[in-house]
Coordinates of C-alpha atoms (C1' of nucleotides) in Angstrom, one line a residue:
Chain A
X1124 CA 28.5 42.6 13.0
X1125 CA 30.7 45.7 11.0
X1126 CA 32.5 44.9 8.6
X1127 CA 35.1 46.6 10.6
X1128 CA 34.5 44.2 13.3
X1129 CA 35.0 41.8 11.5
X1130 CA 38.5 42.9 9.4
X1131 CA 39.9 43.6 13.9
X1132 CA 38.1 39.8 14.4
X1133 CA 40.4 38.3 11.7
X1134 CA 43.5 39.7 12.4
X1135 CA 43.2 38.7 15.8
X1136 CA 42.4 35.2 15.0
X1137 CA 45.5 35.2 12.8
X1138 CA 47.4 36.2 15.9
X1139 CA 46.7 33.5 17.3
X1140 CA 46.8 30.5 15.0
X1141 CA 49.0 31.1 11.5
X1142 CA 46.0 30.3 9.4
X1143 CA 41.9 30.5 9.1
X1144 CA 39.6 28.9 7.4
X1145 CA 36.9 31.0 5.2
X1146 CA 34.5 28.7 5.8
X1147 CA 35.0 28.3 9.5
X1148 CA 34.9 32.2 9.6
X1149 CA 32.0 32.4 7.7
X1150 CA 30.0 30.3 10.3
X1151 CA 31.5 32.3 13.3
X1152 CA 30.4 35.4 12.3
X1153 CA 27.3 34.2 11.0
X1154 CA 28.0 35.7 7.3
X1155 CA 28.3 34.0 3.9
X1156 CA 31.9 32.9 2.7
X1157 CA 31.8 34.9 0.3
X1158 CA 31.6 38.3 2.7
X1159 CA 34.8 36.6 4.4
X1160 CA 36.2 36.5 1.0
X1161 CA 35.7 39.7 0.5
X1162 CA 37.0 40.4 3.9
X1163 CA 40.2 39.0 3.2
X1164 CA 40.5 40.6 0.2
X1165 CA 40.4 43.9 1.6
X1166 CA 43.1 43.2 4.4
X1167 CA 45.0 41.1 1.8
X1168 CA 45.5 44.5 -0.4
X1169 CA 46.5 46.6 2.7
X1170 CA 49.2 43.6 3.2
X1171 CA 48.1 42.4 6.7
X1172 CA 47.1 38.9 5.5
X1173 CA 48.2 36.5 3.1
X1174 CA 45.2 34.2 1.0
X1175 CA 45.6 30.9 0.4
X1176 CA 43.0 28.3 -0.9
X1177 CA 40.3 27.8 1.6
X1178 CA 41.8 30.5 3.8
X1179 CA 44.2 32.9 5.0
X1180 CA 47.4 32.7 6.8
X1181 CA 48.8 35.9 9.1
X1182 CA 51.8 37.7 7.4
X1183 CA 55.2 36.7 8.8
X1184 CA 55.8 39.2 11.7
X1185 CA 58.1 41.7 11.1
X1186 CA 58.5 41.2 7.4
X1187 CA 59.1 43.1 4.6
X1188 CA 57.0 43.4 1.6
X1189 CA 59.9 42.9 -0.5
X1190 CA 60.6 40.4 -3.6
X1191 CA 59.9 36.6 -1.8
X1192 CA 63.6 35.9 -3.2
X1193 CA 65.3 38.9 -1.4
X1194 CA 63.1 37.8 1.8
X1195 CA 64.6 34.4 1.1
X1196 CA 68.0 35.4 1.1
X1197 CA 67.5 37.8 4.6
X1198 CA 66.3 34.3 6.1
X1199 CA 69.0 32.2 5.0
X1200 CA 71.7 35.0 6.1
X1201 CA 69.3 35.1 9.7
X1202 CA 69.5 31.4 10.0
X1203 CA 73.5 31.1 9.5
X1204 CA 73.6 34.7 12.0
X1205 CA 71.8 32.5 14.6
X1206 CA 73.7 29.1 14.3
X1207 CA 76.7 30.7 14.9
X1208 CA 75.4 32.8 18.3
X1209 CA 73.6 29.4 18.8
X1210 CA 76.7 27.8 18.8
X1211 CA 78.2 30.0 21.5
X1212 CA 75.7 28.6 24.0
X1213 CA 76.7 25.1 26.0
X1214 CA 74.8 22.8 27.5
X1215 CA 73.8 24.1 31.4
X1216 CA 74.1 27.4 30.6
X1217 CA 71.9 30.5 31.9
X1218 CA 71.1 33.0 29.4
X1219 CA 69.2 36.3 28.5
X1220 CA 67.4 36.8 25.7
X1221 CA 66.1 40.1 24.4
X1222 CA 63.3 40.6 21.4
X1223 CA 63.3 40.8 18.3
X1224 CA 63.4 39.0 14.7
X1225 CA 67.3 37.7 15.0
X1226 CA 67.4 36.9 18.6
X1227 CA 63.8 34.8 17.9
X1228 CA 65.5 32.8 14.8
X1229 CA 68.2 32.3 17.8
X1230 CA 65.4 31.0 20.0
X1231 CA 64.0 28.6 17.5
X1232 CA 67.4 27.1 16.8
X1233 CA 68.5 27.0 20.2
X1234 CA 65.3 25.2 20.6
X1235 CA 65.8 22.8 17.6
X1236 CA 69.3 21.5 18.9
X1237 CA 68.2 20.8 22.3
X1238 CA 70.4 22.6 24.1
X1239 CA 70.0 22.6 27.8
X1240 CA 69.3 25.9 28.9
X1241 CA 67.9 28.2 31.4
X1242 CA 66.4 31.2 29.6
X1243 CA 65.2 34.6 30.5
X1244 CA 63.5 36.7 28.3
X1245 CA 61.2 40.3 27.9
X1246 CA 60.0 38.7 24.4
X1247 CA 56.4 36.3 24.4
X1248 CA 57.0 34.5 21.3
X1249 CA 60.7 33.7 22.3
X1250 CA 59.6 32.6 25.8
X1251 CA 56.5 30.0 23.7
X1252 CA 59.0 29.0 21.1
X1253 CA 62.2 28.2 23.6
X1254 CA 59.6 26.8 26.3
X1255 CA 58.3 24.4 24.1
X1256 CA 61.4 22.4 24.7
X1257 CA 61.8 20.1 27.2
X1258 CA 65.2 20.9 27.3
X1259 CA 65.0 24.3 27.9
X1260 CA 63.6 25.9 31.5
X1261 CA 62.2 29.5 30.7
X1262 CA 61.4 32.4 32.9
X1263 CA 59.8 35.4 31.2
X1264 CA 60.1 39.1 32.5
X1265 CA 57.0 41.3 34.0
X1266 CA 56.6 44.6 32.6
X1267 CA 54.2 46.7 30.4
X1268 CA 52.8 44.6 27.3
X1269 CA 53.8 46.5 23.9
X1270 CA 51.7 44.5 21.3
X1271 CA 53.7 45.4 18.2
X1272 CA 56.9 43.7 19.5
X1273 CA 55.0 41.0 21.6
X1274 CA 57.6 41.5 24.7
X1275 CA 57.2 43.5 28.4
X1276 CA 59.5 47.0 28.8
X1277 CA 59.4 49.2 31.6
X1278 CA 60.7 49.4 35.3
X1279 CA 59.3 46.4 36.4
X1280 CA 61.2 44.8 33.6
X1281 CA 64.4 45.8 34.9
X1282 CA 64.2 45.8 37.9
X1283 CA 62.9 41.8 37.8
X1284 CA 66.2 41.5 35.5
X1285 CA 68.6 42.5 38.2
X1286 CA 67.3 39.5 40.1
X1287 CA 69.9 37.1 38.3
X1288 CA 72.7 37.3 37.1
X1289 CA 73.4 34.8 34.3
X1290 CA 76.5 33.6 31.9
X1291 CA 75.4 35.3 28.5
X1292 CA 72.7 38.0 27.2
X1293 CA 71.9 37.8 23.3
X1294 CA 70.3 41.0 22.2
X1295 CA 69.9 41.9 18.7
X1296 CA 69.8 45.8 17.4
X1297 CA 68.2 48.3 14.8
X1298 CA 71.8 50.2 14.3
X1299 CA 75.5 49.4 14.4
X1300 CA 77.6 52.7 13.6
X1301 CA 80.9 54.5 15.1
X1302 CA 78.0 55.7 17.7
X1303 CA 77.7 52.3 19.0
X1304 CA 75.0 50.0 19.9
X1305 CA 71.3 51.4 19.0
X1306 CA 68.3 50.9 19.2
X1307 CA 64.6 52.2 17.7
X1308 CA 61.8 50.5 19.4
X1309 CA 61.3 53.0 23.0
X1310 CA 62.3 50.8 26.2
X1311 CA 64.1 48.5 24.2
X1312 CA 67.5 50.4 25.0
X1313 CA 67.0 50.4 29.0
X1314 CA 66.0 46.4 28.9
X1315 CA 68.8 45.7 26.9
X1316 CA 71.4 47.6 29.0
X1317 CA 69.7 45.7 32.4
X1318 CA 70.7 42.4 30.6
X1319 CA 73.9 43.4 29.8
X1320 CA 74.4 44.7 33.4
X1321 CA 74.2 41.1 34.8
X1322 CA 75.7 39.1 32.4
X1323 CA 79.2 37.7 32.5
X1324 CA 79.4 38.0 28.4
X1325 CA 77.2 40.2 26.1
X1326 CA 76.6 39.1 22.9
X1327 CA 74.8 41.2 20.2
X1328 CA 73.4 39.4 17.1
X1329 CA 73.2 42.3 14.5
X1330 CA 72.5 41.4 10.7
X1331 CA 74.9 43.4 8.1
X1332 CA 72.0 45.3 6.7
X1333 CA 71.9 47.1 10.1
X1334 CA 76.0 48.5 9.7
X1335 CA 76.2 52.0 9.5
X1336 CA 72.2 52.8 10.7
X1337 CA 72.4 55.1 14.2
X1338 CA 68.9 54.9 15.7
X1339 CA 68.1 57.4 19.1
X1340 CA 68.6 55.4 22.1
X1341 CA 72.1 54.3 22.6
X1342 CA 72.5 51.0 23.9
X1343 CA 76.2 50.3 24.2
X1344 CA 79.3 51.9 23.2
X1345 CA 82.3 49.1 21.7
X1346 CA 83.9 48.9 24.9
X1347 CA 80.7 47.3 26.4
X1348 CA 80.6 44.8 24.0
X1349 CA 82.1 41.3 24.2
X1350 CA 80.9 39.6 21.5
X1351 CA 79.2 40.9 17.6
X1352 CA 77.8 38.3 16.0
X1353 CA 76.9 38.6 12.4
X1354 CA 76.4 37.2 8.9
X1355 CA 79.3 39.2 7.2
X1356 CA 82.0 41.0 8.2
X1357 CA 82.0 44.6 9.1
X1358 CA 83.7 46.9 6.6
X1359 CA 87.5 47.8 7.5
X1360 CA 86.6 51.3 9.5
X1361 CA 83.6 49.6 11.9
X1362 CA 86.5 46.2 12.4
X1363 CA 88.6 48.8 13.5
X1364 CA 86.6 50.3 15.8
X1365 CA 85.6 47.1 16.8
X1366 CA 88.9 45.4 16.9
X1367 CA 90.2 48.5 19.3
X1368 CA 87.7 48.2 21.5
X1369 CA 88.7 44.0 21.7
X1370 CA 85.2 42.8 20.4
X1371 CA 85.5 39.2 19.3
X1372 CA 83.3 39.3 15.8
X1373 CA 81.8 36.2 14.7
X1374 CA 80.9 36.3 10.6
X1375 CA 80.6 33.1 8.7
Chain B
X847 CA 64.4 13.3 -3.1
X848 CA 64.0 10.8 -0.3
X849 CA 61.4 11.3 2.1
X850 CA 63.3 12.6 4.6
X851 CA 64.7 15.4 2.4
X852 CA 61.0 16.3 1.3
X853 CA 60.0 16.5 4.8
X854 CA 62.9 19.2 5.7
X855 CA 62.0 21.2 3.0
X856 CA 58.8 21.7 3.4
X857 CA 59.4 22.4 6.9
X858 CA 62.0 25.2 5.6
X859 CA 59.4 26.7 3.4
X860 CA 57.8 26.8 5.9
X861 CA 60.2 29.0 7.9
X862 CA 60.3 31.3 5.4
X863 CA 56.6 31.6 4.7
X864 CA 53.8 31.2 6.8
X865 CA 52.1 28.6 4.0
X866 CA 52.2 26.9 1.4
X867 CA 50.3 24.7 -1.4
X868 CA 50.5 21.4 -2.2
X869 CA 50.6 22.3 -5.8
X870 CA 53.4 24.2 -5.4
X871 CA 55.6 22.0 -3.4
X872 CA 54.3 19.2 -5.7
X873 CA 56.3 21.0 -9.0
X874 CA 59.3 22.1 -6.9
X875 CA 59.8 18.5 -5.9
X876 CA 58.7 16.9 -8.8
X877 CA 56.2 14.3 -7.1
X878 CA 52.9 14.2 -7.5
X879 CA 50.6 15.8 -5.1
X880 CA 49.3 12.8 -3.0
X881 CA 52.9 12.2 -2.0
X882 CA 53.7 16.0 -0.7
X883 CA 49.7 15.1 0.8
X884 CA 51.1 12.4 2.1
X885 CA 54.3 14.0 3.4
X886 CA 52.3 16.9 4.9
X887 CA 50.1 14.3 6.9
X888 CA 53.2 12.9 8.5
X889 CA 54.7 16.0 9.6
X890 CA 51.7 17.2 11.1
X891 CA 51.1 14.2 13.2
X892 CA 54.1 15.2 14.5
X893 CA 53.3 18.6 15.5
X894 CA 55.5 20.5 12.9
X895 CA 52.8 21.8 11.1
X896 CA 49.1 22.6 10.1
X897 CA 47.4 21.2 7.6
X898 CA 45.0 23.7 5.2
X899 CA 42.6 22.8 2.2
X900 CA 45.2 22.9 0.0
X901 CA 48.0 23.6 1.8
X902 CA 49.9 23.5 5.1
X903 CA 50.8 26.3 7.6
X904 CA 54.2 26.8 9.7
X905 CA 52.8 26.4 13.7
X906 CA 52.1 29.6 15.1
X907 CA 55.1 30.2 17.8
X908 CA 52.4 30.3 20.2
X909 CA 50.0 27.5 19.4
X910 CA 49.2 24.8 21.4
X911 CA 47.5 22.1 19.9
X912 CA 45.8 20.9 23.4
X913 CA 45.0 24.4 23.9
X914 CA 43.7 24.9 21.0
X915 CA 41.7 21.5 20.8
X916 CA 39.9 22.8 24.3
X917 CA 39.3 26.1 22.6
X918 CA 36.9 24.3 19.9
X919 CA 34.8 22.6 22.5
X920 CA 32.0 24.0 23.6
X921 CA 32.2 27.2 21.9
X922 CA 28.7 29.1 22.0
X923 CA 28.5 28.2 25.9
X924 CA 31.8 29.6 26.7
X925 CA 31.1 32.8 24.5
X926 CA 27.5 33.1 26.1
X927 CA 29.4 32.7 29.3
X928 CA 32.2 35.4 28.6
X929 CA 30.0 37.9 27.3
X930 CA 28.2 37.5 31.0
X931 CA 31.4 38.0 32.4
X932 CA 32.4 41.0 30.0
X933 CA 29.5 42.9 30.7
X934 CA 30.4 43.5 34.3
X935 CA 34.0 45.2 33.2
X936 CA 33.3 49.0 33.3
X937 CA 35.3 51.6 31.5
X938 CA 38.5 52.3 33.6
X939 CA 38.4 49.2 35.2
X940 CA 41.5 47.5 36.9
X941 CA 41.0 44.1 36.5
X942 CA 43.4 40.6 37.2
X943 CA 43.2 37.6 34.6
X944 CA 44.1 34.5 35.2
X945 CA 45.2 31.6 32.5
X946 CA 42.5 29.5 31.0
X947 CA 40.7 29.0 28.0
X948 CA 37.3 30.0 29.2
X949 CA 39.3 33.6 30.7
X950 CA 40.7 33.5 27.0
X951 CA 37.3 34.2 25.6
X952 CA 37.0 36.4 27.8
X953 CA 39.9 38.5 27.0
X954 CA 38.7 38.4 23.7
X955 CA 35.7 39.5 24.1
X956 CA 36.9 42.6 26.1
X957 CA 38.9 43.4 23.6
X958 CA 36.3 43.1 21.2
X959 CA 34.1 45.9 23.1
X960 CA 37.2 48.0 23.2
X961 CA 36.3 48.3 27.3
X962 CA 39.6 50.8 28.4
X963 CA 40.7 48.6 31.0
X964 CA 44.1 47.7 33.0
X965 CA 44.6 44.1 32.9
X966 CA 47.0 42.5 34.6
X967 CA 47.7 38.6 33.7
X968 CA 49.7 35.4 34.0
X969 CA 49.1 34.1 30.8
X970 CA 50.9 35.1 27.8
X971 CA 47.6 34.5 25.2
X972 CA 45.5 36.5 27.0
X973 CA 48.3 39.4 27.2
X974 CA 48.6 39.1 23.3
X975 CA 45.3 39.5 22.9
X976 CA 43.9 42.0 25.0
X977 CA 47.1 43.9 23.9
X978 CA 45.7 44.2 20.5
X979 CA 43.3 46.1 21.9
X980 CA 44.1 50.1 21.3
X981 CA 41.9 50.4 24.4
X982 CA 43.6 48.0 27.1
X983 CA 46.6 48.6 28.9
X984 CA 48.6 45.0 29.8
X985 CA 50.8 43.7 32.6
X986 CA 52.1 40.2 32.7
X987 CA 53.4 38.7 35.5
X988 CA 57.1 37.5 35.8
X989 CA 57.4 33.3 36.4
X990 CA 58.7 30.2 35.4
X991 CA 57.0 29.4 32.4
X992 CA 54.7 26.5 31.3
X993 CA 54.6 25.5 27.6
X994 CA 50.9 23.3 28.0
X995 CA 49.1 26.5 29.4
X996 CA 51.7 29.5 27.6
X997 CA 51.1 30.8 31.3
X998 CA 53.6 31.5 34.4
X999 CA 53.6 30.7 37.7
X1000 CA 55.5 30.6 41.0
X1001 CA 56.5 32.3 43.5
X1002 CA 57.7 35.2 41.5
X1003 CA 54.1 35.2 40.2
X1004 CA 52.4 35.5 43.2
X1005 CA 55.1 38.1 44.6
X1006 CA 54.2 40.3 41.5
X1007 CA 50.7 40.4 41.7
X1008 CA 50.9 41.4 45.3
X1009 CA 52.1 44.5 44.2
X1010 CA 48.6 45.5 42.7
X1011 CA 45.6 46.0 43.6
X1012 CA 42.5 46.0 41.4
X1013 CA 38.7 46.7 41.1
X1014 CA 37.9 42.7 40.4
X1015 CA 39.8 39.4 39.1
X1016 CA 38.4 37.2 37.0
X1017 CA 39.5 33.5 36.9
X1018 CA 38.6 30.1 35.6
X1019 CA 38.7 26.6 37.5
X1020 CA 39.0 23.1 36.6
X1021 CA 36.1 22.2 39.4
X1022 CA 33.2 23.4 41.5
X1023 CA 31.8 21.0 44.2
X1024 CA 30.5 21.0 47.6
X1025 CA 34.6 21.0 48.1
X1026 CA 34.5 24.6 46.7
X1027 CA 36.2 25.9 43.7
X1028 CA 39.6 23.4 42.9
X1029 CA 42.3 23.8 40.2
X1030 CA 44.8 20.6 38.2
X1031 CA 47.1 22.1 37.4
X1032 CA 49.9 22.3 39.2
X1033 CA 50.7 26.3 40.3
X1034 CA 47.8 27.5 38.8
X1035 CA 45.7 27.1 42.5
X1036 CA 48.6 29.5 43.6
X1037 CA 48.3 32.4 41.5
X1038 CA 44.3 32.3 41.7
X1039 CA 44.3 33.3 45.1
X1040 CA 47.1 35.7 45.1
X1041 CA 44.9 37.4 42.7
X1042 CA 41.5 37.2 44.9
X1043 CA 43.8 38.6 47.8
X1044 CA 44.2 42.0 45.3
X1045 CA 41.2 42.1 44.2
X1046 CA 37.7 44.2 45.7
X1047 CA 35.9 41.4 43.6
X1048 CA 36.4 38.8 42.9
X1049 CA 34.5 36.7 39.8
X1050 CA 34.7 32.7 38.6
X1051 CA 34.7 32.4 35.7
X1052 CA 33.0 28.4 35.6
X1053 CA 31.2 26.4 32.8
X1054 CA 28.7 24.0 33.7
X1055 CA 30.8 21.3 32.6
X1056 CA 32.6 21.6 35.5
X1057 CA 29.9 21.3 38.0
X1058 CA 30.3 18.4 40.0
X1059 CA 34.3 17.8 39.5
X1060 CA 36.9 18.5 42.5
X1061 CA 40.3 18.4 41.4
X1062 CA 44.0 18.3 43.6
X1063 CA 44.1 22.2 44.4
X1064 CA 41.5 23.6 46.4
X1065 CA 41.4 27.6 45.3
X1066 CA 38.5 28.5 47.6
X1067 CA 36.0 27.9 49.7
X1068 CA 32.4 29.3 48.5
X1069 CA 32.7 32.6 51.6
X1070 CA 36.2 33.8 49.1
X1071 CA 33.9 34.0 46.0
X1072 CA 31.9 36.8 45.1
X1073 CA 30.6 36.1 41.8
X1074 CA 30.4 33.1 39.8
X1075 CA 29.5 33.2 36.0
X1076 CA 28.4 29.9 33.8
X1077 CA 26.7 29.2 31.0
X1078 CA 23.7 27.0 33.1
X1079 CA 22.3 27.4 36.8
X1080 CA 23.9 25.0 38.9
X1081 CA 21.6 22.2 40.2
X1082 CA 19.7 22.7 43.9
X1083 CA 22.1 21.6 45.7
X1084 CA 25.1 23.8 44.8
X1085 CA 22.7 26.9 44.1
X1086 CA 21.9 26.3 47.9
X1087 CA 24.9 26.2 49.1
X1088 CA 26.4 29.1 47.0
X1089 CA 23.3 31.2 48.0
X1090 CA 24.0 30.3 51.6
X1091 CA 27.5 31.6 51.3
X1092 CA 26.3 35.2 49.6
X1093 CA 27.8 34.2 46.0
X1094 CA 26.1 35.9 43.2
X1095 CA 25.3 34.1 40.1
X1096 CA 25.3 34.9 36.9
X1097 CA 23.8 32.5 34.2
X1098 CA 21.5 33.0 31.4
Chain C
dA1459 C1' 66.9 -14.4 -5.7
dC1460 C1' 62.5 -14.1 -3.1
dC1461 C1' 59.3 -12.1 -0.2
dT1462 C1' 57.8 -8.3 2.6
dT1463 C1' 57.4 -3.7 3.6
dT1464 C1' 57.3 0.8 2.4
dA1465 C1' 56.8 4.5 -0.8
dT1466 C1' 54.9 6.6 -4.9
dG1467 C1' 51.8 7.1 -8.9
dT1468 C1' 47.1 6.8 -10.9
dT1469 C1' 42.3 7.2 -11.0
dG1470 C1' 37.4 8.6 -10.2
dG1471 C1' 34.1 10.5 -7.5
dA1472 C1' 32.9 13.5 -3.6
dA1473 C1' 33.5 17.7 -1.4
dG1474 C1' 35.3 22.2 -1.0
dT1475 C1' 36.5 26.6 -3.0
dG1476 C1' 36.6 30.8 -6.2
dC1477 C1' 34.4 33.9 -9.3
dA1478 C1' 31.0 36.7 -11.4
dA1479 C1' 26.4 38.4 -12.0
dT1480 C1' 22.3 39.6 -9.8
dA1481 C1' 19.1 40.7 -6.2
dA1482 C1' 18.2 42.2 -1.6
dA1483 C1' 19.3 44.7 2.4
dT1484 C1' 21.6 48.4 4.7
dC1485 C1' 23.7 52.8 5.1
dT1486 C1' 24.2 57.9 4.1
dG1487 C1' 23.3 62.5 3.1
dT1488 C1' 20.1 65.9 1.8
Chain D
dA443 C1' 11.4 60.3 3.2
dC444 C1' 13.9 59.6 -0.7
dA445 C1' 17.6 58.4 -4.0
dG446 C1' 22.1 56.8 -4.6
dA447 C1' 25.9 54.3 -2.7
dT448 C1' 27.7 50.6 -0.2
dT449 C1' 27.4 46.2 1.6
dT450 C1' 25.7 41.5 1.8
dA451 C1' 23.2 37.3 0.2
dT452 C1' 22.2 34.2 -3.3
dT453 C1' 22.9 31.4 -7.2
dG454 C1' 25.1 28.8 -10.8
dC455 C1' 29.2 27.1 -12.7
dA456 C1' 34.1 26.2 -13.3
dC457 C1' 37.9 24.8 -10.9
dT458 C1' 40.7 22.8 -7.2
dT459 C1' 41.5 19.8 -3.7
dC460 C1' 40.6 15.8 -1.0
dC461 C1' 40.1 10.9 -0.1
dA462 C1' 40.2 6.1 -0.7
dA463 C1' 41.3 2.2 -3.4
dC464 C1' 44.2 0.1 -6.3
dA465 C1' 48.4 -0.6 -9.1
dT466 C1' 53.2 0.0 -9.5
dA467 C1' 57.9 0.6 -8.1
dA468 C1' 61.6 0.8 -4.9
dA469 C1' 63.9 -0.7 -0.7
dG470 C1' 65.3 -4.0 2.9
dG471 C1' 65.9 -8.4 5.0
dT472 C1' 66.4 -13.5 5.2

DNA sequence: ACCTTTATGTTGGAAGTGCAATAAATCTGT
DNA sequence: ACAGATTTATTGCACTTCCAACATAAAGGT
C-alpha cells in the first residue's frame, strides 16, 4: 500500500468517525505506527487533519485556519444567529432546511431543544444530526451527491421539493448586498429558490461577515424575503433596503 | 465548578473543536485530570462524546455508535468479501447500493480502486463515501429517514429508484435460508427489491454469519438472485439448493 | 449532629505514545 | 545495472496517559 493510498485511506476514515487511532491505523494498513505518524504529519502540515495524542481528529468542516480565538468568537456569534432562527420554529411545524455551516448549527440546536418537527433537507449531515432526535421526523431530498458540501443539487432535487409545501424554509447564504440574496456554491441558488417557492415564510440565516459580499447566482431579491436572521444588525443603507422591502430582521 | 457545569463545557469545547485533551481541560477547570477522566467517562456513556488516549472527540454528525460497533466485527471477512464483490464492478458501470454495513465496505473499497462508476444509493454513508471518490458519480434516493441505519426508505424510495435502471445492484441481507434471502429491518426488504427490479444483475452481498438465519422480510426467493458473494461456501444443503436455482457463488 | 452517598484528589505501576537515530527496503533516473 | 534519493522498519528511551485502589472532602438526608 502507497503512501498515497494511505494519506486518501485516512481522510476518509476521518469522514467518517471525528477521530483515529495511530495505532489502530497502523494495524489496518499493516505498517508501523510510526509510518502513520509520519502519515499524519504530512496531511497535518497541508491542514486536512488535526493530531492529537494517540491520534488524529478530522478538521472541523468548513473552517477557517484562522486564530482558534477568532474561530471561537464566529462560533459563539453562529450559535446566538441560530437560537434566534431556532426560536422562530414551534412545536408541529414543517420546515425546509437548506446546507450549509449556519443552517447546520440551526439543525443541531433545533435538535438539542426537542422541538417537534418535520424536516426536509438537500444537506446529509443536517438530515443525521436532526434525525437523531426522536422528536424530529426527517425526509432528505434526492439529487446528485456533491461531496464537498455533503448535500444533493440538481433537478431531481427540485423537483422532489415541489412535492410539499411546508410552513418555513431556513436557508443560509455566501452574500448579502443591494443585489440581493447570493449564493457561491453551483446548484445551491436553484435549491434554494425551490424551497422558497413552497414555503409559507422564508427565512435566511446570514452571519454579518457575509453583508456587503455579492456572489454569481442570485438567489432572492428583498422583496422575496420574509425574514433575515442574523447576529448583528445591518448597517443603516442594507436596513433601508431591507426595511423598504418589509423584511422582519432578527439581530440579538 | 460543579459537575454539571464541567460537563457543558467540555461538551462546548467540543463544539468548537473537534478534540480536546484531558490536560488541557484539566488547567482550564482547575481539577485534576482523573476528575475531567472521570467527567469524560460520563458523558460518553451517554453518547455525547468519544473518548481518545488522551483526549475526547465531539461525535461525528454522522456516527452511529451501533453502526459503528457492527463495523468492527468481523473485519477481514467482510473486506475479503467486498473486495469479491468489488472486483466484478467494471469501469463505467451503473450500479444500485443498498444500506448496510457489509455494502459499506464495499463502497469503500470501490472507492478505493477509484472504479468510474454511477452509484445510485439509499444510504447516506455509502453516498459520503463513494462521493469522495474523484472517480464515482452519486445519487441518493429521496425518503423518510432512519437515524439507526443513516439510510431512507419508503415509498418515495422505491418510486425514485424506479426511475433508473442499472448494469447490477448490490445489496446486503440480515438472512439466507432455505426461506430465501430475508431483511429486519423494517423498509429495508422494500427498497431491495425495487432495486433488483432495475437492475440487469443483480448480486447479494451475504457473510457467512448469516447462513442459516430468516428474519420478518422475505426479499427473495433464490430464482430473483443472480449472484451471491460471502466470505465461506455455504454448507451442502444451501449450495444445493442455490445451484439448483442458477445462483452463482462467489467465495474464496 | 450523624451517617451515607457522592465527588474529588493522590499515588504507583502498567500501558501507550512520541521522538530521534540508524538500518533496511524501495523507488527513480540515467 | 547502478548510485542516489525516498520511504519504511527497527530500536531504545523519555514522556504521557490510563487505571485501580485508597484517602479525603463535600453534599444530602434523617
Amino acid at each position: 500500500m502507497k503512501k498515497r493510498e494511505r494519506h486518501e485511506q485516512i481522510l476518509l476514515q476521518l469522514k467518517l468517525r471525528p477521530h483515529v487511532r495511530v495505532a489502530e491505523l497502523a494495524t489496518l494498513f499493516g505498517v508501523t505506527t510510526e509510518t502513520v505518524r509520519r502519515d499524519m504529519g504530512d496531511l497535518e502540515r497541508q491542514g486536512l487533519l488535526e493530531r492529537a495524542h494517540g491520534g488524529a481528529s478530522a478538521t472541523h468542516p468548513g473552517a477557517h485556519r484562522d486564530l482558534d480565538e477568532r474561530r471561537q468568537e464566529r462560533v459563539v456569534e453562529r450559535e446566538r444567529l441560530a437560537g434566534l432562527a431556532a426560536s422562530l420554529v414551534r412545536d408541529g411545524d414543517t420546515v425546509m432546511i437548506d446546507a450549509g455551516s449556519t443552517t447546520m448549527v440551526f439543525a443541531r440546536l433545533l435538535a438539542f431543544a426537542e422541538t417537534r418537527v418535520t424536516a426536509i433537507t438537500n444537506s446529509l449531515q443536517i438530515g443525521m444530526i436532526l434525525g437523531q432526535s426522536a422528536s424530529a421526523r426527517v425526509i432528505l431530498a434526492p439529487g446528485n451527491y456533491l461531496p464537498q458540501e455533503a448535500a444533493v443539487v440538481g433537478i431531481d432535487t427540485c423537483d422532489y421539493l415541489a412535492r410539499y409545501q411546508v410552513d418555513a424554509c431556513f436557508l443560509g447564504a455566501a452574500g448579502l448586498s443591494e443585489a440581493g440574496v447570493t449564493e457561491a456554491v453551483e446548484g445551491f441558488a436553484a435549491v434554494k429558490r425551490a424551497m422558497m417557492r413552497q414555503s409559507a415564510a422564508c427565512r435566511f440565516l446570514i452571519d454579518a461577515s457575509k453583508f456587503g459580499l455579492t456572489q454569481l447566482d442570485v438567489v432572492a431579491q428583498f422583496e422575496e424575503m420574509d425574514t433575515l436572521v442574523s447576529d448583528r444588525a445591518p448597517d443603516p443603507a442594507l436596513a433601508a433596503c431591507l426595511a423598504e422591502s418589509g423584511v422582519r430582521t432578527f439581530a440579538p
